[in-house]
Amino acid sequence: MTAVTTGGKHQEEERQAREATVPAAALEIALRVAWDFMRLEDAQSGKGAAARLYPHETQALLRVSAALKAQTDE
C-alpha cells in the first residue's frame, strides 16, 4: 500500500514533499539492511567512514529510524 503526494514547482521541492505509506515490518527490514551496509562500510574503511561517504543517506536513515521508533512507541 502506497500513498504518494507531490507539491511545489521545483523538482527538489516535489522530491522532499513525497510521502509513502508502507508496512512497518517492510520498513524495519529495509532499515536493517541499510544499517548493516553502513556498519560493513565502517568495518572496511574505518569508524565513521559510512557517515563521511554517505552523509545524506545517513541523515535519511536516522530520520526514518526515529520516525519508525516514534510510531512503534505510541
PDB file of C-alpha atoms in Angstrom, residues 32-65:
ATOM      1  CA  ARG A  32      18.197  -3.240   8.995  1.00  0.00           C
ATOM      2  CA  VAL A  33      19.815  -3.943   5.603  1.00  0.00           C
ATOM      3  CA  ALA A  34      20.821  -0.297   5.187  1.00  0.00           C
ATOM      4  CA  TRP A  35      22.354  -0.079   8.660  1.00  0.00           C
ATOM      5  CA  ASP A  36      24.172  -3.394   8.050  1.00  0.00           C
ATOM      6  CA  PHE A  37      25.685  -1.843   4.916  1.00  0.00           C
ATOM      7  CA  MET A  38      26.781   1.210   6.903  1.00  0.00           C
ATOM      8  CA  ARG A  39      28.377  -0.992   9.579  1.00  0.00           C
ATOM      9  CA  LEU A  40      30.165  -3.006   6.876  1.00  0.00           C
ATOM     10  CA  GLU A  41      31.481   0.206   5.310  1.00  0.00           C
ATOM     11  CA  ASP A  42      32.769   1.305   8.723  1.00  0.00           C
ATOM     12  CA  ALA A  43      34.409  -2.096   9.291  1.00  0.00           C
ATOM     13  CA  GLN A  44      36.162  -1.953   5.933  1.00  0.00           C
ATOM     14  CA  SER A  45      37.064   1.747   5.806  1.00  0.00           C
ATOM     15  CA  GLY A  46      37.286   2.811   9.437  1.00  0.00           C
ATOM     16  CA  LYS A  47      34.926   4.090  12.085  1.00  0.00           C
ATOM     17  CA  GLY A  48      32.692   6.877  10.772  1.00  0.00           C
ATOM     18  CA  ALA A  49      33.558   6.196   7.127  1.00  0.00           C
ATOM     19  CA  ALA A  50      29.972   5.461   6.139  1.00  0.00           C
ATOM     20  CA  ALA A  51      28.711   8.751   7.559  1.00  0.00           C
ATOM     21  CA  ARG A  52      31.501  10.647   5.781  1.00  0.00           C
ATOM     22  CA  LEU A  53      30.958   8.864   2.470  1.00  0.00           C
ATOM     23  CA  TYR A  54      27.158   8.916   2.615  1.00  0.00           C
ATOM     24  CA  PRO A  55      26.132  11.935   4.721  1.00  0.00           C
ATOM     25  CA  HIS A  56      22.695  12.447   3.124  1.00  0.00           C
ATOM     26  CA  GLU A  57      21.885   8.765   3.311  1.00  0.00           C
ATOM     27  CA  THR A  58      22.987   8.645   6.954  1.00  0.00           C
ATOM     28  CA  GLN A  59      20.706  11.564   7.816  1.00  0.00           C
ATOM     29  CA  ALA A  60      17.824   9.922   5.952  1.00  0.00           C
ATOM     30  CA  LEU A  61      18.379   6.645   7.818  1.00  0.00           C
ATOM     31  CA  LEU A  62      18.443   8.465  11.141  1.00  0.00           C
ATOM     32  CA  ARG A  63      15.227  10.340  10.336  1.00  0.00           C
ATOM     33  CA  VAL A  64      13.386   7.253   9.121  1.00  0.00           C
ATOM     34  CA  SER A  65      14.615   5.185  12.078  1.00  0.00           C
TER      35      SER A  65
END
